[in-house]
Each structure stands twice: as structure tokens, then as C-alpha cells.
Coordinates of C-alpha atoms in Angstrom, one line a residue:
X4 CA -33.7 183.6 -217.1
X5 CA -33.4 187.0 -216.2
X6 CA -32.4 188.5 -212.9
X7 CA -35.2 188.9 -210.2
X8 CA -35.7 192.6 -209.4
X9 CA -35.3 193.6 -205.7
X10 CA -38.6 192.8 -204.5
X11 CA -39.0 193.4 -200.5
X12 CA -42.4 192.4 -198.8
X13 CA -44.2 195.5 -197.5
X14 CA -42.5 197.9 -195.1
X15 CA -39.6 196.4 -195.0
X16 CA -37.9 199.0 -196.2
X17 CA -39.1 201.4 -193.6
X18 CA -37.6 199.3 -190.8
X19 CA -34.1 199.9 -193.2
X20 CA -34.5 203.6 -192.9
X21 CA -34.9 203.1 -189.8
X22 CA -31.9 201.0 -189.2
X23 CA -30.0 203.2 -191.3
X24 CA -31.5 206.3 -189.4
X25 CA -30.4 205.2 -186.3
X26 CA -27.1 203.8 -187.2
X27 CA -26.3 207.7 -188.5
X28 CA -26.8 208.8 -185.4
X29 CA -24.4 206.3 -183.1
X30 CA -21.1 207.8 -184.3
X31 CA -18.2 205.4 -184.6
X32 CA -15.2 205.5 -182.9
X33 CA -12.6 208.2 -184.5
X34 CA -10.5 206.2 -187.1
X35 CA -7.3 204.9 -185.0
X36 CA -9.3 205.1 -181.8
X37 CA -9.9 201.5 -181.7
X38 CA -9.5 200.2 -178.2
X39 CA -11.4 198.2 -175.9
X40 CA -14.8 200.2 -174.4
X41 CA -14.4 201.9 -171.3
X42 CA -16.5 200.8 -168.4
X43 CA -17.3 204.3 -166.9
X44 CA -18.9 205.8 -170.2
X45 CA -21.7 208.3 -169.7
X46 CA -25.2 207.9 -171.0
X47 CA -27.5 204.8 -172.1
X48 CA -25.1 201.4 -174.1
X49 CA -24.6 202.3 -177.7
X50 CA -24.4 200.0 -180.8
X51 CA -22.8 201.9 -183.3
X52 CA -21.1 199.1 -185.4
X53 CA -24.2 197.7 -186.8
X54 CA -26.2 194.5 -186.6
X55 CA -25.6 191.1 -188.2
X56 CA -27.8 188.0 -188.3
X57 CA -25.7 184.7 -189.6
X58 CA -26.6 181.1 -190.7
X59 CA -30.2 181.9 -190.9
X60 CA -32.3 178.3 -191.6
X61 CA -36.0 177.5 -191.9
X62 CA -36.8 178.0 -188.4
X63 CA -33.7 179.7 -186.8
X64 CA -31.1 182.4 -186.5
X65 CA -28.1 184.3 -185.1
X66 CA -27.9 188.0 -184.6
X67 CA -24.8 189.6 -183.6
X68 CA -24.1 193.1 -182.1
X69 CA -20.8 195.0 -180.5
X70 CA -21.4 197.5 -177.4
X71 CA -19.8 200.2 -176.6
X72 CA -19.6 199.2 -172.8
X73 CA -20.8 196.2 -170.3
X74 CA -24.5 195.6 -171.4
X75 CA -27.2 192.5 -171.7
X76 CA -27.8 191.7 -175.5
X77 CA -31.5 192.1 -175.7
X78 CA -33.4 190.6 -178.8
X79 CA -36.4 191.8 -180.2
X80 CA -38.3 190.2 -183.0
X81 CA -41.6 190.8 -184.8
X82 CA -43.7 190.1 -187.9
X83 CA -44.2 193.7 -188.9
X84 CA -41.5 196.7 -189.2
X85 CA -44.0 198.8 -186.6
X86 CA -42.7 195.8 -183.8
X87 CA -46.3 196.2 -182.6
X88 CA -46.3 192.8 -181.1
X89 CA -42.6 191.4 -180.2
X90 CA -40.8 188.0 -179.0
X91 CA -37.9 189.3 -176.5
X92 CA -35.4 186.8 -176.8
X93 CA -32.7 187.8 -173.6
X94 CA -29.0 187.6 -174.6
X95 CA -25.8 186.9 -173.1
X96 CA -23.8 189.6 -171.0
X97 CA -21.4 191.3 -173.1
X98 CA -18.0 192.4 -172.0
X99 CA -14.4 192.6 -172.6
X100 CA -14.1 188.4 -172.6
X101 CA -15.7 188.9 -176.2
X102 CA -14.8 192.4 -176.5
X103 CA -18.1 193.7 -176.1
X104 CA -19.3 191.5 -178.7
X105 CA -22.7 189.0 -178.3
X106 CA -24.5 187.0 -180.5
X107 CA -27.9 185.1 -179.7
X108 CA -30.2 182.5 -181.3
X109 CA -33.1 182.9 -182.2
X110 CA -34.9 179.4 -182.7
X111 CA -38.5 178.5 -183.7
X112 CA -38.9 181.3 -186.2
X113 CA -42.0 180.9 -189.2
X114 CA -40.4 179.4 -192.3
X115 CA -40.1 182.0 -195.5
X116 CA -41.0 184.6 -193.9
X117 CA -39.3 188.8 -193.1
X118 CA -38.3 188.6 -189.7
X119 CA -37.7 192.3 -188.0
X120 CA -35.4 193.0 -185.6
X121 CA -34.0 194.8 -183.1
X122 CA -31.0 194.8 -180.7
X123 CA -31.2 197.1 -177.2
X124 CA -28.5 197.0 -175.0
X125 CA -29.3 197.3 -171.2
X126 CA -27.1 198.6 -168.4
X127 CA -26.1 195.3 -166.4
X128 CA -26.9 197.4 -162.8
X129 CA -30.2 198.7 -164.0
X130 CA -31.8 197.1 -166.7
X131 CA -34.7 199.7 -167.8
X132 CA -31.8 201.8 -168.8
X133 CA -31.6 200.8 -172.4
X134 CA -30.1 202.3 -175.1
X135 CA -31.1 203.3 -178.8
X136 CA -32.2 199.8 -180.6
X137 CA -30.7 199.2 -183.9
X138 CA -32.7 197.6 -186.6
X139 CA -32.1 195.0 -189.1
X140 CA -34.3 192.2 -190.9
X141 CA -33.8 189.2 -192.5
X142 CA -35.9 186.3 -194.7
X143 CA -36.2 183.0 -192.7
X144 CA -35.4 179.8 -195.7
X145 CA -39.1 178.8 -197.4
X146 CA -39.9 174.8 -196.8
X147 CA -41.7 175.7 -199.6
X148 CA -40.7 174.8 -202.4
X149 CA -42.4 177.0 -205.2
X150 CA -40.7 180.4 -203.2
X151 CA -37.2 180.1 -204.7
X152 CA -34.0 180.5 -203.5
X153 CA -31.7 183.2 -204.2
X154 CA -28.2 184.5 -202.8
X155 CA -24.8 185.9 -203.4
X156 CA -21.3 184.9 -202.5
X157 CA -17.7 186.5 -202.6
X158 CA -15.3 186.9 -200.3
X159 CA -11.3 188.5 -200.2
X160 CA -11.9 191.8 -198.1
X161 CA -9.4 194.5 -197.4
X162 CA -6.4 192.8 -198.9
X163 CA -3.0 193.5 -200.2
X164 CA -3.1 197.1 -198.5
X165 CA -5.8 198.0 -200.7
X166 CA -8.7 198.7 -197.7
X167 CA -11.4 201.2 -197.4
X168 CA -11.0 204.3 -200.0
X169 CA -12.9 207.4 -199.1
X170 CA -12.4 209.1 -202.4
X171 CA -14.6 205.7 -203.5
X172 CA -16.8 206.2 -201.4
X173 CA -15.8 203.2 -199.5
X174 CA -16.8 199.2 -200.3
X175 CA -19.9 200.8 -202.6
X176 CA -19.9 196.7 -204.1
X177 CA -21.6 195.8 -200.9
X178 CA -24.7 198.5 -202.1
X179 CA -24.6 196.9 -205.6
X180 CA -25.3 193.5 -203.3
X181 CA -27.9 194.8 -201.0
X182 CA -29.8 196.3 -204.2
X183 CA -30.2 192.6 -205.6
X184 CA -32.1 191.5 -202.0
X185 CA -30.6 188.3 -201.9
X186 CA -31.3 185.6 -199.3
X187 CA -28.3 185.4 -197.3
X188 CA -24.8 185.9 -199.0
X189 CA -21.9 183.2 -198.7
X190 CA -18.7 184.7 -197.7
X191 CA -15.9 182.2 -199.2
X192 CA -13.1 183.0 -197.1
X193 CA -10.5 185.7 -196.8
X194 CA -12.6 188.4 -194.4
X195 CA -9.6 189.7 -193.4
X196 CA -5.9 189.9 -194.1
X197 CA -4.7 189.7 -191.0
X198 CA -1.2 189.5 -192.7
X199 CA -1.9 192.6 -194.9
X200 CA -1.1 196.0 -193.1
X201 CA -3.4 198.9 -194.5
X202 CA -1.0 202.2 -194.8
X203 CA -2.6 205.3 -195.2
X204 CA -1.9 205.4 -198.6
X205 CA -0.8 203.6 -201.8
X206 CA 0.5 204.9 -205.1
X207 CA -1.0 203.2 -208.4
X208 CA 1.4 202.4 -211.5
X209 CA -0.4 205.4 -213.3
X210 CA 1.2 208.2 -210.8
X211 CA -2.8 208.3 -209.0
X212 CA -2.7 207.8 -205.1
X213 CA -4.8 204.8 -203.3
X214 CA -6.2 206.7 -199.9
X215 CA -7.1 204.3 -196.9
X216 CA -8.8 204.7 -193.6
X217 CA -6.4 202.9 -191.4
X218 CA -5.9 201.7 -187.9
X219 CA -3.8 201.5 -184.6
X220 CA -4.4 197.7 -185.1
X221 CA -4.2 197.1 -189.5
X222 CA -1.1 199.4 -189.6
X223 CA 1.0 195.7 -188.5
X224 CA 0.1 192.4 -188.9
X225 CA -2.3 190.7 -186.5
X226 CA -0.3 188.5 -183.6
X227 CA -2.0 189.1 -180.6
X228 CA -5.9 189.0 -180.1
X229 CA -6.5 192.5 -179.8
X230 CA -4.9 193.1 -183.2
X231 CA -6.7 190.2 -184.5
X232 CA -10.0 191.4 -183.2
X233 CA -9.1 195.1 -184.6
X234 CA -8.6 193.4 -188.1
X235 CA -12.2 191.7 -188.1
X236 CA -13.5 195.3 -187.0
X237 CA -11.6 197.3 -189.6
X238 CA -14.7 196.3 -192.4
X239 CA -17.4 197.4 -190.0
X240 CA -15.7 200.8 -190.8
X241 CA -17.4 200.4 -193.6
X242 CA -21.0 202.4 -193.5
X243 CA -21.8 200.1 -196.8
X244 CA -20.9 196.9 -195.2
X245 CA -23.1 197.9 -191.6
X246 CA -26.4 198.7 -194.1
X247 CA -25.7 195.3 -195.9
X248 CA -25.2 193.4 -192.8
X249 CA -28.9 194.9 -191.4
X250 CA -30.3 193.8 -194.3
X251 CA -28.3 190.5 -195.6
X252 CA -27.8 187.8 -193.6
X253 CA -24.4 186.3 -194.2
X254 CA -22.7 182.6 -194.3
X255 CA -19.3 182.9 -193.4
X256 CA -16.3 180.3 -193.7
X257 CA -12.9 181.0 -193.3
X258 CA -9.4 180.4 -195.2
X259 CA -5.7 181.6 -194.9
X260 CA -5.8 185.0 -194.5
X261 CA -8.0 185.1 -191.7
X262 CA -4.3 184.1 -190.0
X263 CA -1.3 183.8 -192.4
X264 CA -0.9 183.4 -196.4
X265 CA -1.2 179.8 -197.0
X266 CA -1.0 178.6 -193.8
X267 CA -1.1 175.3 -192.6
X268 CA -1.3 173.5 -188.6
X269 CA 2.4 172.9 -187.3
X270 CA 3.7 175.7 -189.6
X271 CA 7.0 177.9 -187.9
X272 CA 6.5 180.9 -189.8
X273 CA 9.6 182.2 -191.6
X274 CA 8.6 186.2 -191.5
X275 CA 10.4 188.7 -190.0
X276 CA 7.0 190.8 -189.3
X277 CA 6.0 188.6 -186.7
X278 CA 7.6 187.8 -183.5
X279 CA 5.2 185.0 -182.9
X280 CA 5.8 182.2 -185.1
X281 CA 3.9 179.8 -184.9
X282 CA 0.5 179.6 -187.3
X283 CA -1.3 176.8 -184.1
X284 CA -1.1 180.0 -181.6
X285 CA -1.8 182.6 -184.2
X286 CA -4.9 180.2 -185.6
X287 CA -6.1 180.2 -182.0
X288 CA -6.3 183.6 -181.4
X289 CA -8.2 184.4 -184.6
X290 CA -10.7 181.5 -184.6
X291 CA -11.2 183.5 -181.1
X292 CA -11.5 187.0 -182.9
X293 CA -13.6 185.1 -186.2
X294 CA -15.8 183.7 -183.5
X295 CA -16.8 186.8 -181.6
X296 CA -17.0 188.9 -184.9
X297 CA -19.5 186.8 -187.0
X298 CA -22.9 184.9 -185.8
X299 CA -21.8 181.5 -186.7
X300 CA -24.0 178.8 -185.6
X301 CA -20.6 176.0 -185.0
X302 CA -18.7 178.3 -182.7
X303 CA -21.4 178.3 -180.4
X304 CA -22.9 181.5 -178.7
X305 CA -25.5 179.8 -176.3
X306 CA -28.7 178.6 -176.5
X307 CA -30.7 181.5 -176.4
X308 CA -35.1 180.9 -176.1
X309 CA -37.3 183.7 -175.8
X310 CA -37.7 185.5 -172.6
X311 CA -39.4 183.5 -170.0
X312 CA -38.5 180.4 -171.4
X313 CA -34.7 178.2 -170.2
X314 CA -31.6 179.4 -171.7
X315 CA -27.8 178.8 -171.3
X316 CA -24.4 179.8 -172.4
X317 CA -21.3 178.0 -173.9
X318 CA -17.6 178.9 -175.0
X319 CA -17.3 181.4 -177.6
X320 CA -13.7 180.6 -178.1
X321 CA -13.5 177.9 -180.6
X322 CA -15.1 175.6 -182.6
X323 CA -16.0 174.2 -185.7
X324 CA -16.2 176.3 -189.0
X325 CA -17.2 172.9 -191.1
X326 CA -20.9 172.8 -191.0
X327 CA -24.2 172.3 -193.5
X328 CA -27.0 175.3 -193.6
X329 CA -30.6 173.5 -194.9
X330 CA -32.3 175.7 -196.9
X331 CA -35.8 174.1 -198.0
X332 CA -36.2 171.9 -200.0
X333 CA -34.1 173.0 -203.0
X334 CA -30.9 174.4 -201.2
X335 CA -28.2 172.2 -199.1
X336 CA -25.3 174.6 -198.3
X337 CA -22.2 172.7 -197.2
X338 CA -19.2 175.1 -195.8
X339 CA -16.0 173.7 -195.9
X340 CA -12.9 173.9 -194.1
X341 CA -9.9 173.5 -196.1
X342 CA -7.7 175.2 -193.8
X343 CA -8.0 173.4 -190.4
X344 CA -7.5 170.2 -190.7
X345 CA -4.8 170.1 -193.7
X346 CA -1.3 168.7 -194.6
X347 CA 1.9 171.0 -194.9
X348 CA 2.1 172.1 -198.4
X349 CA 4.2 169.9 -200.2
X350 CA 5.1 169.4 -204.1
X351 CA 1.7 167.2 -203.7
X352 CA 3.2 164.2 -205.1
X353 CA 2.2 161.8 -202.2
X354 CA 0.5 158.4 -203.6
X355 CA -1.1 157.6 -200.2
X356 CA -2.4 161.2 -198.4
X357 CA -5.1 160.3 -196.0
X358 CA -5.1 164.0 -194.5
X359 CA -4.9 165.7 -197.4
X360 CA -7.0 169.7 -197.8
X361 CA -10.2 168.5 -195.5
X362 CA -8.5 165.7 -192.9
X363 CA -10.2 162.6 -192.4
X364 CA -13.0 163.4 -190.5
X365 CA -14.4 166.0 -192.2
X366 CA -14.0 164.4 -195.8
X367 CA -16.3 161.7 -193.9
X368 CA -18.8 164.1 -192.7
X369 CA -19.5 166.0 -195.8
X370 CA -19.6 162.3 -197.8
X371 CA -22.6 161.1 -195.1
X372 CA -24.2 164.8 -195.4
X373 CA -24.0 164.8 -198.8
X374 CA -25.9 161.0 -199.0
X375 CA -28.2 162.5 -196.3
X376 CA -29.3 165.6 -198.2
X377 CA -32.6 165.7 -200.1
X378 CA -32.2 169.0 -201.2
X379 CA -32.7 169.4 -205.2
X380 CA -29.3 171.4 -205.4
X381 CA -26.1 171.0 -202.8
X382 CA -23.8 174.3 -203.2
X383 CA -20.4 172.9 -201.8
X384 CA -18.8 176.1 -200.4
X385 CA -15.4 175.2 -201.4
X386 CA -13.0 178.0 -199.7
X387 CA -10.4 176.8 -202.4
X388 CA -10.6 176.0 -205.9
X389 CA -10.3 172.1 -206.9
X390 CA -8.7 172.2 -210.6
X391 CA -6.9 175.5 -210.8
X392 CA -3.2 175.6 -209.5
X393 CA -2.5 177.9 -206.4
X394 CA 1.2 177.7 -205.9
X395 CA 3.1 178.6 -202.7
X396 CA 6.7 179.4 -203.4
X397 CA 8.9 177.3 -206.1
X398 CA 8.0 174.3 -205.5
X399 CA 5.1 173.8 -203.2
X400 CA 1.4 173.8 -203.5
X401 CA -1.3 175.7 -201.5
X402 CA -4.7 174.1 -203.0
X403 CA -5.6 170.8 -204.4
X404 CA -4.3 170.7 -207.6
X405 CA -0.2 170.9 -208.3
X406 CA 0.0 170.5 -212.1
X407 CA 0.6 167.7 -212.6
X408 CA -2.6 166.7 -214.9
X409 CA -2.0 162.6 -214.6
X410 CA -3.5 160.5 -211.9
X411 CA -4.5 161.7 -208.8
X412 CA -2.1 162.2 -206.2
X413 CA -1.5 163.8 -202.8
X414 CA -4.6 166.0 -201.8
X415 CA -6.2 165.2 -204.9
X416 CA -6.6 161.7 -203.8
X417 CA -9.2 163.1 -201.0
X418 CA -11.0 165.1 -204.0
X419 CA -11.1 161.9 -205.9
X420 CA -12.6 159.7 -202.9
X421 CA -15.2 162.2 -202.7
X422 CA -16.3 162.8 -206.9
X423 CA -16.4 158.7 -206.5
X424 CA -18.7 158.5 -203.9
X425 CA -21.0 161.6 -205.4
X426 CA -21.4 159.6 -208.2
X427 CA -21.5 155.9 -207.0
X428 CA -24.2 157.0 -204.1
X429 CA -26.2 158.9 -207.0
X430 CA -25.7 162.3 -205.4
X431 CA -27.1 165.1 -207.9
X432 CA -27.0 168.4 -207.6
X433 CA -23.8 169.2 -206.6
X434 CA -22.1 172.6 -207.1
X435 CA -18.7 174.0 -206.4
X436 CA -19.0 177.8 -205.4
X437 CA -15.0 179.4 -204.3
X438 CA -13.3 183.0 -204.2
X439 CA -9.6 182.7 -203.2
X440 CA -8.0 183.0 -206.5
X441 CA -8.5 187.3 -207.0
X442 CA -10.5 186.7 -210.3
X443 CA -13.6 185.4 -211.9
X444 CA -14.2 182.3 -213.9
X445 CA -16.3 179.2 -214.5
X446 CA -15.1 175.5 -215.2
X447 CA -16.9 172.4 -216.3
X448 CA -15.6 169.2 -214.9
X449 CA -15.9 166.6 -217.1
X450 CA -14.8 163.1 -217.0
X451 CA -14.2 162.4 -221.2
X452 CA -11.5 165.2 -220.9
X453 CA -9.8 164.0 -217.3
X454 CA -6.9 161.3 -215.9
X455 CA -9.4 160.4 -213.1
X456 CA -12.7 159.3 -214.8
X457 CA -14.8 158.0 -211.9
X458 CA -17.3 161.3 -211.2
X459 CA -20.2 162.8 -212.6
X460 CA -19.4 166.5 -214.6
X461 CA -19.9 169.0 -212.1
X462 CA -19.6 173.1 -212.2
X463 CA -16.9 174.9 -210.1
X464 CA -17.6 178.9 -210.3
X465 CA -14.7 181.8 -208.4
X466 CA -15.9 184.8 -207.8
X467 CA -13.9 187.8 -206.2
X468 CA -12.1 189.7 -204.4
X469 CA -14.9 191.9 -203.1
X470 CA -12.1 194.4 -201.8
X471 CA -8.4 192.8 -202.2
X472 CA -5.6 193.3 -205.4
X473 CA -6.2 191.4 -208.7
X474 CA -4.7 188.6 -210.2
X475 CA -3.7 186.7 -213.1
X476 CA -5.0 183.3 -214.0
X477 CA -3.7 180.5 -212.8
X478 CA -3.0 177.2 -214.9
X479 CA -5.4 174.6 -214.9
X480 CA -4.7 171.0 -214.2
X481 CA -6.0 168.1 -216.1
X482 CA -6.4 165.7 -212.9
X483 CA -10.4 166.3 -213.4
X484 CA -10.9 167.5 -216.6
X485 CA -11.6 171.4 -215.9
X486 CA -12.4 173.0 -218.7
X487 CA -13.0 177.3 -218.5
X488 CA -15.6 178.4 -220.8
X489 CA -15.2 181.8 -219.0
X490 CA -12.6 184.3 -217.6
X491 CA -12.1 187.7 -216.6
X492 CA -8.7 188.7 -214.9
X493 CA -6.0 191.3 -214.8
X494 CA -2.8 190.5 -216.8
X495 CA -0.7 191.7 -213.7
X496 CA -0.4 190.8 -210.3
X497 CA -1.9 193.2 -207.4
X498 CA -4.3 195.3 -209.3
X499 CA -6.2 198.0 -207.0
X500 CA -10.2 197.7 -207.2
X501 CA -9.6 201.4 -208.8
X502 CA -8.4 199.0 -211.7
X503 CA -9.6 195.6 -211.3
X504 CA -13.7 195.6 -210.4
X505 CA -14.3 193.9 -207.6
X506 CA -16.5 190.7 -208.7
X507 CA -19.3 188.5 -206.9
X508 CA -21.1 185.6 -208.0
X509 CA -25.4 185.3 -207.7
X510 CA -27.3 181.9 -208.0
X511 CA -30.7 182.0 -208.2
X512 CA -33.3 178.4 -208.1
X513 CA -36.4 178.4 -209.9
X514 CA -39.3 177.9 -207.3
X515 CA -41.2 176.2 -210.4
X516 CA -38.6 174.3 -212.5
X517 CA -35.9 173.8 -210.0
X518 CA -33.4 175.0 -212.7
X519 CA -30.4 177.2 -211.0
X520 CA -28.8 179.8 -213.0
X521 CA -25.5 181.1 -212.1
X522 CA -24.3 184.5 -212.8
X523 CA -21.0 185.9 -212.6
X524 CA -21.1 189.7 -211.7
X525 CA -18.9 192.7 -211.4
X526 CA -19.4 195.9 -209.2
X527 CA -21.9 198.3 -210.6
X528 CA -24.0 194.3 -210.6
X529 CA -23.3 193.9 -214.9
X530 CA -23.5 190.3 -215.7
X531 CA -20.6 189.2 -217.3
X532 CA -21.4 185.5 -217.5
X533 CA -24.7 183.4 -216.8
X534 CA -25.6 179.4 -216.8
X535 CA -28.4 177.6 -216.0
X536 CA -28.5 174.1 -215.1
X537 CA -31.0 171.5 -214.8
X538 CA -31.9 169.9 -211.6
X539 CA -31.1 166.1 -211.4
X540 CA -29.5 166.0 -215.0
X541 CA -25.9 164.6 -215.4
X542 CA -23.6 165.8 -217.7
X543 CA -25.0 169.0 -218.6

């Protein structure tokens, strides 16, 4: 199959203009100006870091917004670009307890269809004052089943000090992703590195010189919230990222450096950057920031109707990141957490490791969701590979896998409970979609070839870093049976994206046939690699 030319329904790329139009002409804050809004600024609310909508469905949505001040989120929503005839949908108050960020819901939205929208912010004392709206759109999921499914997914963003390059013009990989017009776009993990300081500038090995826009709050690493919050606005920088946002909506999960590298709960960090040590607090404080920075439907922003009709609020502070995002009838997406709920990383050698990567509970909600689902195709959004080893230090382990390619044993012995009871339950359709790893490559999981041999072959695909260092391969371990039939990565550690592309991965369902094709892309959108599958076949 070849890959589907951008194909927008009519108008909607007038509304973009629009957005885009209107977005040039809220100026950002001056880079290193990145404190908290005033409360005595002059004029009408402003929204100039963009629009976001997030774990879009069938029949629902979130759409996020930062003001520049106290204001009342106001939603506006219509069928056409012109917003002739509109839904309001009245937001939450926004102030400095979300710094000045809000997200609503919008619920009973028509399936497979381009939904418009538009964000004013009011004043709080006088609510016809208004300021400029800012525009975005977004494609509910089709319940039908001969409309197809398509979408991205990446992830690793401003990492190893290698953030957003104005001689590059920026994160241009994010236009290469909004020319492709994808569904939504998976985020794997890694939006931040909130243990990564951005300096203003980087030499390369070849005498050239990396320039950064940097910040008061990415020139350290992230402790306290404000620096965590700074760290999930640093990308918004970004004038690529804001035009994808208005257009794309995103799925976002979360992984290590969203806190610490390789962190795990109870951890005392041994780092002399940080005067707070512990990872619980520092996890705390950025689920906080994460939550107020993305619209993610399991860190709840209120139930939000249309004007008129009941609404109410909840705690933006915390939550869930595990959840599943129902797509029609040929797309289950399960988002994983395999940060949260772990073990301390060990040598993995345990023979009895109930916690393991995903904890108990939700390695028993993903096995009832999976047995629930009857979508054609369930994309398990793994944050971390399963077969490939991710080492942290000598002699610890920071993924599933720790080399050793015999029976399963510590965390893999929660990977191994789960491939049984895919296959035992006669679950088909199962994908494995991660980033993580700074490179891209694609692995069959086969039983003939593994120690453990009670699954069905499955595909695992790693794509990225979108905007992080390079890195070399890692080693894969037998324990399943992965076998690579592709790779493409540096042959040193910590290559810029002036020297490593950044990479992102596309899958694409046949509306028709149900076959899914994966492809494996680099920035400029060349297809290095491509596989289609068959729905419901085992083995393939």
C-alpha cells in the first residue's frame, strides 16, 4: 500500500490559516520571560501558546488552552470553518492553581466527522470582554468501519541539551507530521527531559555549533513545580509544534524523563543537581505539571456539557495515565504505564516478581480490556520496549528485558503472564508501538525462536526521538524470540538531530481489508521501512 495523500474535507484548511493567522499575531512571551501571568494585564485575555485537543474518541474530546491572565475557558464548536452555527461548551476558570492552563470536554460529538474549534477567553469580572479566539480542528474516530484509520506516533522531545535550534528552523519534523493529516498522533513518552538542562549552545564533534532557545526554567533541572511546568512549556516555544497541535490531536503517555532518567517509586536520587531527592515528590509535582499541560482524559479536567446544560469540576492534580482510547471498530489504543507502578531496577533475576514494569493492577486491567476489546487491531502503546535491553548502570536494568535470553524472570515474568493470556483468550490483533530507545527498528516476536513459547508472534515497532540525541542499538534478548528485520541507528552515543534524523512511525488500517501497514519514517517523511499485516492471522 502506498501512503494516503493529505486529504482534508473542505475548508478545513481555511480555519488553519486562520488559526495560524491569529496565533502570528498573539506574540509569545520573550524567550527567558517565563513566569507566571500577571493579574493586572491591560487589554482583552490572550492565548498565545496555541490550542490542543487530546484523547479524541467517537463521540468525545479534550481541548486545552494557556492564558495569559485569570479568564473563563470558553469552547466553541461547529460543523463548518465559517462557525456559522456553534455549540458553546463553558469551561473551567483558569488561574495560577493550573497556571493559567484549562482543558474541557467536549462529549456527544458526531462520529468521523471535522470538528472546528475555537477557544475565547473571557475576563472573569466582565464576561463580554473576550479576547481573540484561537482556532484548531480535529476528526472525531469513524464507527464506521469502511473510513480507515490512520495516525502517527513518536515521542523523546528536547533531550540531552539538544532543544529548539533556530538556525533549523526549529522542530520542522512536526510540519513533516502535520503534512501527512493523520488522525491523532501517539506520543510514547519522554515529552520532556526534565533532567536535561538546554544551554544556549552546544558544540558538535565536527567543530559546527548547536544554537538553543533556552529558558529561566530548562537552564537547571526541574525540582520544583514551576520549573516542572516551565519544562512542559519549553516545546510550545515551538511555532511548528503550536500549528501541529491546532491541527493533530494527540495521545500522550508518559515515561522517565518526564521526572528523572530511569526512575522508579521509592528511589533517593544519587545526583548532585538536585537538592530534592526523592523521585515520589519529584513524580508528584510533574504528574501535576503533565496534567495541566496536556488534555488527557484520566487526569480529569471536569465534566464539561455545552452551555445551558449541568457541569462540574474535579482535581487536576493527579491521576491515572494508564487508560484505553476506542477508535471504531478497527482501532483499540491501550496506553501504558510502565513507570508508575514499577519495581526498583534490579539485575532482573527475581523468579517470583508480582510487581514487576506495570504492578498488579494494571497488568490486570489491560488483560480484562484486552478480552473486552472488539476492535480488529489493539495498538498496545508500550512506553518501553519488551525484547531489547535498556541497561541502567553496570549491573541493573531499566526495561523488561536484562539479557539473559533463558526463561523468563523478574519483570519478564509479568510480560509472559500477559503473551499467555493473549493467546489462550484468542486475542488477535495485537501490536506493540514504543520510542524510548533514540532509534528506529522493527522486531518479530516469534515463539519457534524463544525460551518462553506460550504466545502468539506479535510485532513490536520504536520509533524516535522526535527532538533528543541518537543512540546505538541495544542487544536483543532471546526471552521472546525477537527477531529485527530492520534498523537504523547512529554508531555513537548522543548524536544531535543535525546528525541523526529525527524518526516517527505511521500506521495506517484499510477501511476495506482491515490490513494495517506500518511504516517507519524519518524527518523530511521518507519511508525507510514498511509492513503490512493481516487482520486476525497468526503468525504472519
Amino acid at each position: 500500500m502506498s501512503p494516503r495523500p493529505p486529504n482534508p474535507l473542505p475548508g478545513r484548511r481555511a480555519v488553519l490559516r486562520g488559526s495560524l493567522a491569529a496565533s502570528a499575531a498573539l506574540a509569545l512571551p520573550a524567550v527567558g520571560g517565563l513566569t507566571a501571568p500577571a493579574f493586572a494585564l491591560s487589554g482583552r485575555p490572550k492565548a498565545a501558546w496555541g490550542v490542543q485537543a487530546g484523547d479524541v474518541t467517537a463521540h468525545s474530546g479534550l481541548v486545552w488552552v494557556r492564558a495569559d491572565r485569570p479568564a473563563r475557558m470558553i469552547v466553541e464548536t461547529s460543523a463548518a470553518d465559517s462557525f456559522r452555527r456553534v455549540t458553546r461548551w463553558r469551561g473551567p476558570l483558569v488561574g495560577p492553581g493550573t497556571d493559567f492552563t484549562g482543558t474541557t470536554r467536549l462529549r456527544g460529538l458526531p462520529s468521523g466527522e471535522q470538528i472546528h474549534y475555537r477557544v475565547l477567553l473571557a475576563d472573569p469580572d466582565d464576561p463580554r470582554r473576550t479576547g481573540e479566539p484561537v482556532t484548531g480542528t480535529f476528526r472525531t474516530a469513524s464507527t464506521r468501519r469502511r473510513d480507515g484509520v490512520r495516525f502517527l506516533w513518536s515521542g523523546d522531545i528536547a533531550g540531552q541539551g539538544w532543544g529548539i535550534n533556530p538556525d533549523r528552523g526549529g522542530y520542522r519534523v512536526y510540519e513533516d507530521m502535520r503534512a501527512l493529516d493523520p488522525d491523532f498522533f501517539l506520543c510514547s513518552g519522554d515529552n520532556i527531559y526534565a533532567d536535561g538542562p538546554i544551554l544556549p549552545s552546544v558544540t558538535l564533534p565536527d567543530g559546527r555549533v548547536w544554537r538553543n532557545v533556552t529558558t529561566e526554567e530548562k537552564s537547571k533541572v526541574a525540582e520544583t513545580l514551576a520549573e516542572f511546568r516551565g519544562a512542559f512549556r519549553y516545546n510550545l516555544l515551538d511555532e511548528h509544534t503550536r500549528r501541529f497541535n491546532a491541527q493533530v490531536p494527540t495521545i500522550t503517555q508518559w515515561d522517565d524523563h518526564e521526572v528523572h532518567n530511569n526512575w522508579y517509586p521509592g528511589q533517593i536520587l544519587d545526583d548532585d543537581r538536585y537538592t530534592e531527592k526523592s523521585t515520589d515528590v519529584l513524580a508528584a509535582r510533574s504528574l501535576r505539571a503533565f496534567s495541566e499541560y496536556f488534555p488527557v482524559s484520566t487526569l480529569p479536567p471536569g465534566d464539561v456539557r455545552p452551555e445551558g446544560a449541568a457541569s462540574g469540576a474535579s482535581s487536576r492534580a493527579g491521576g491515572r495515565v494508564y487508560r484505553v482510547l476506542r477508535q471504531g471498530p478497527l482501532l483499540d489504543v491501550f496506553v501504558l504505564d510502565m513507570r508508575t507502578y514499577r519495581n526498583a531496577n534490579s539485575p532482573g533475576r527475581q523468579a517470583d516478581d508480582t510487581t514487576g514494569i506495570l504492578g498488579a493492577e494494571q497488568l490486570s486491567w489491560l488483560k480484562r480490556e484486552l478480552s473486552r476489546s472488539r476492535a480488529t487491531w489493539k495498538v498496545i502503546a508500550s512506553d518501553m520496549p519488551l525484547g531489547l535491553v535498556v541497561s541502567d548502570g553496570a549491573v541493573d536494568f531499566e526495561a523488561v528485558a536484562q539479557g539473559d535470553p533463558g526463561a523468563p524472570l523478574g519483570r519478564e515474568l509479568q510480560i509472559a503472564e500477559l503473551l499467555r493470556h493473549i493467546k489462550h483468550q484468542k486475542i488477535t490483533g495485537t501490536l506493540w508501538l514504543t520510542a524510548d530507545v533514540h532509534y528506529t527498528s522493527a522486531q518479530h516476536y516469534e515463539p519457534s525462536g524463544a525460551a518462553f513459547q506460550d504466545f502468539a508472534p506479535f510485532w513490536e515497532f520504536v520509533s524516535g526521538p522526535l527532538a533528543a540525541g541518537g543512540f546505538q542499538a541495544a542487544k536483543l534478548d532471546g526471552t521472546f524470540g525477537p527477531r529485527q528485520v530492520f534498523l537504523k541507528a547512529p554508531t555513537r552515543a548522543n548524536t544531535s538531530p543535525a546528525e541523526t534524523p529525527p524518526y516517527f512511525g505511521e500506521v495506517e488500517i484499510d477501511g476495506h481489508s482491515g490490513e494495517l501497514t506500518v511504516r517507519l519514517r524519518q524527518e523530511g517523511g521518507d519511508v525507510l521501512f514498511a509492513r503490512t499485516l493481516q487482520p486476525g492471522r497468526v503468525g504472519q
